[in-house]
Amino acid sequence: MVSVVIPTHNRADLLPRAIASVQAQTYKDFEIVVVSDGSTDNTAEVVEAMMASDSRIRFVEYHPGRGGNIARNTGIEEAKGEYVAFLDDDDEFLPTKLEKQVAVMESDPEIGLVYTGVKILYINEKVSYASKARNCGDLSRDILLDNHIGTTSTVMLRKTVIEKSGMFDVALKALQDFDLWIRVCQHCKVGVVPEELINYYNYTNSTQVSASTQKYIDAFSYINEKYAAYFAELSPESKAEKKRNEYSLLINKAMRNGNGKLARQYVKELKKNGGGKKALVFWCLSWMKYKTVLKIRSRV
């Protein structure tokens, strides 16, 4: 069985879409664990109405809210399935996601994590583009350089692997997924379904965690210290690649927040670490409106 954990906070308007996307899966052996992290809207009523017609939905709530990490960890603790999948309350699965992930998982007992490609949609800008999933196998080193796996909504894990690696780090305000994937990849192989099997929604005028550049700066600092022993073993070339990937992400976040000046500060750091061509591209993009940047990205 697959336990799909959906953490939520005051998203009663969007949550039914997420739940319905699980109900529509071609793979039917699942449960849905909705964890309400201190919601003060009508989330409970919405979920209870859906529970009335589907016994596979379970609802956990607590007050006050304690953050997405604790909500996901609570869902993991409640999960009864052999496999655990995650779905953010504003995202949705496409119908064959669980079926294809379970097939990959069952093809090799050494695989403990399976992720998929993503369709990324920016609602206000009316722009979308695909992010294919490619990296698989032993990612114990590669994951140190960059978050090849991506958002939690793409991922399915063996629960036994979570028990070995530990759960989400409650001290992190961003990059919680990256932190967990680093640990998971030390314990198992990674499987992949290349096609886009989730819709990942971005709302650029919202308070999504991904909107805060400073949270990412702090998170990188925390992760770099936490896994210093791993990073120390990297070659000089790999260390430089790791820095380039960090600066690239920070540039993207700064541009999303409309802070071109901050983006250009990180462009300079990117250039210092051997990212000359990419730095030039980012420098040009940093002067544009983010909607324009997204349109260029969707065409490329």
PDB file of N, CA and C in Angstrom, residues 141 231-240:
ATOM      1  N   ARG A 141      26.825  10.591  -4.143  1.00  0.00           N
ATOM      2  CA  ARG A 141      27.739  11.716  -4.355  1.00  0.00           C
ATOM      3  C   ARG A 141      27.062  12.842  -5.123  1.00  0.00           C
ATOM      4  N   PHE A 231      30.938  16.935   2.334  1.00  0.00           N
ATOM      5  CA  PHE A 231      31.409  17.914   1.362  1.00  0.00           C
ATOM      6  C   PHE A 231      32.938  17.999   1.336  1.00  0.00           C
ATOM      7  N   ALA A 232      33.574  17.739   2.479  1.00  0.00           N
ATOM      8  CA  ALA A 232      35.036  17.814   2.558  1.00  0.00           C
ATOM      9  C   ALA A 232      35.703  16.776   1.670  1.00  0.00           C
ATOM     10  N   GLU A 233      34.994  15.687   1.378  1.00  0.00           N
ATOM     11  CA  GLU A 233      35.562  14.612   0.567  1.00  0.00           C
ATOM     12  C   GLU A 233      35.444  14.871  -0.934  1.00  0.00           C
ATOM     13  N   LEU A 234      34.746  15.921  -1.327  1.00  0.00           N
ATOM     14  CA  LEU A 234      34.588  16.234  -2.748  1.00  0.00           C
ATOM     15  C   LEU A 234      35.885  16.790  -3.333  1.00  0.00           C
ATOM     16  N   SER A 235      36.080  16.551  -4.615  1.00  0.00           N
ATOM     17  CA  SER A 235      37.234  17.106  -5.312  1.00  0.00           C
ATOM     18  C   SER A 235      37.065  18.617  -5.450  1.00  0.00           C
ATOM     19  N   PRO A 236      38.157  19.340  -5.704  1.00  0.00           N
ATOM     20  CA  PRO A 236      38.032  20.791  -5.917  1.00  0.00           C
ATOM     21  C   PRO A 236      37.057  21.130  -7.037  1.00  0.00           C
ATOM     22  N   GLU A 237      37.057  20.339  -8.098  1.00  0.00           N
ATOM     23  CA  GLU A 237      36.133  20.578  -9.215  1.00  0.00           C
ATOM     24  C   GLU A 237      34.682  20.411  -8.781  1.00  0.00           C
ATOM     25  N   SER A 238      34.427  19.364  -7.979  1.00  0.00           N
ATOM     26  CA  SER A 238      33.059  19.121  -7.508  1.00  0.00           C
ATOM     27  C   SER A 238      32.612  20.197  -6.530  1.00  0.00           C
ATOM     28  N   LYS A 239      33.526  20.665  -5.703  1.00  0.00           N
ATOM     29  CA  LYS A 239      33.186  21.740  -4.765  1.00  0.00           C
ATOM     30  C   LYS A 239      32.801  23.006  -5.526  1.00  0.00           C
ATOM     31  N   ALA A 240      33.519  23.285  -6.606  1.00  0.00           N
ATOM     32  CA  ALA A 240      33.194  24.460  -7.412  1.00  0.00           C
ATOM     33  C   ALA A 240      31.842  24.282  -8.101  1.00  0.00           C
TER      34      ALA A 240
END
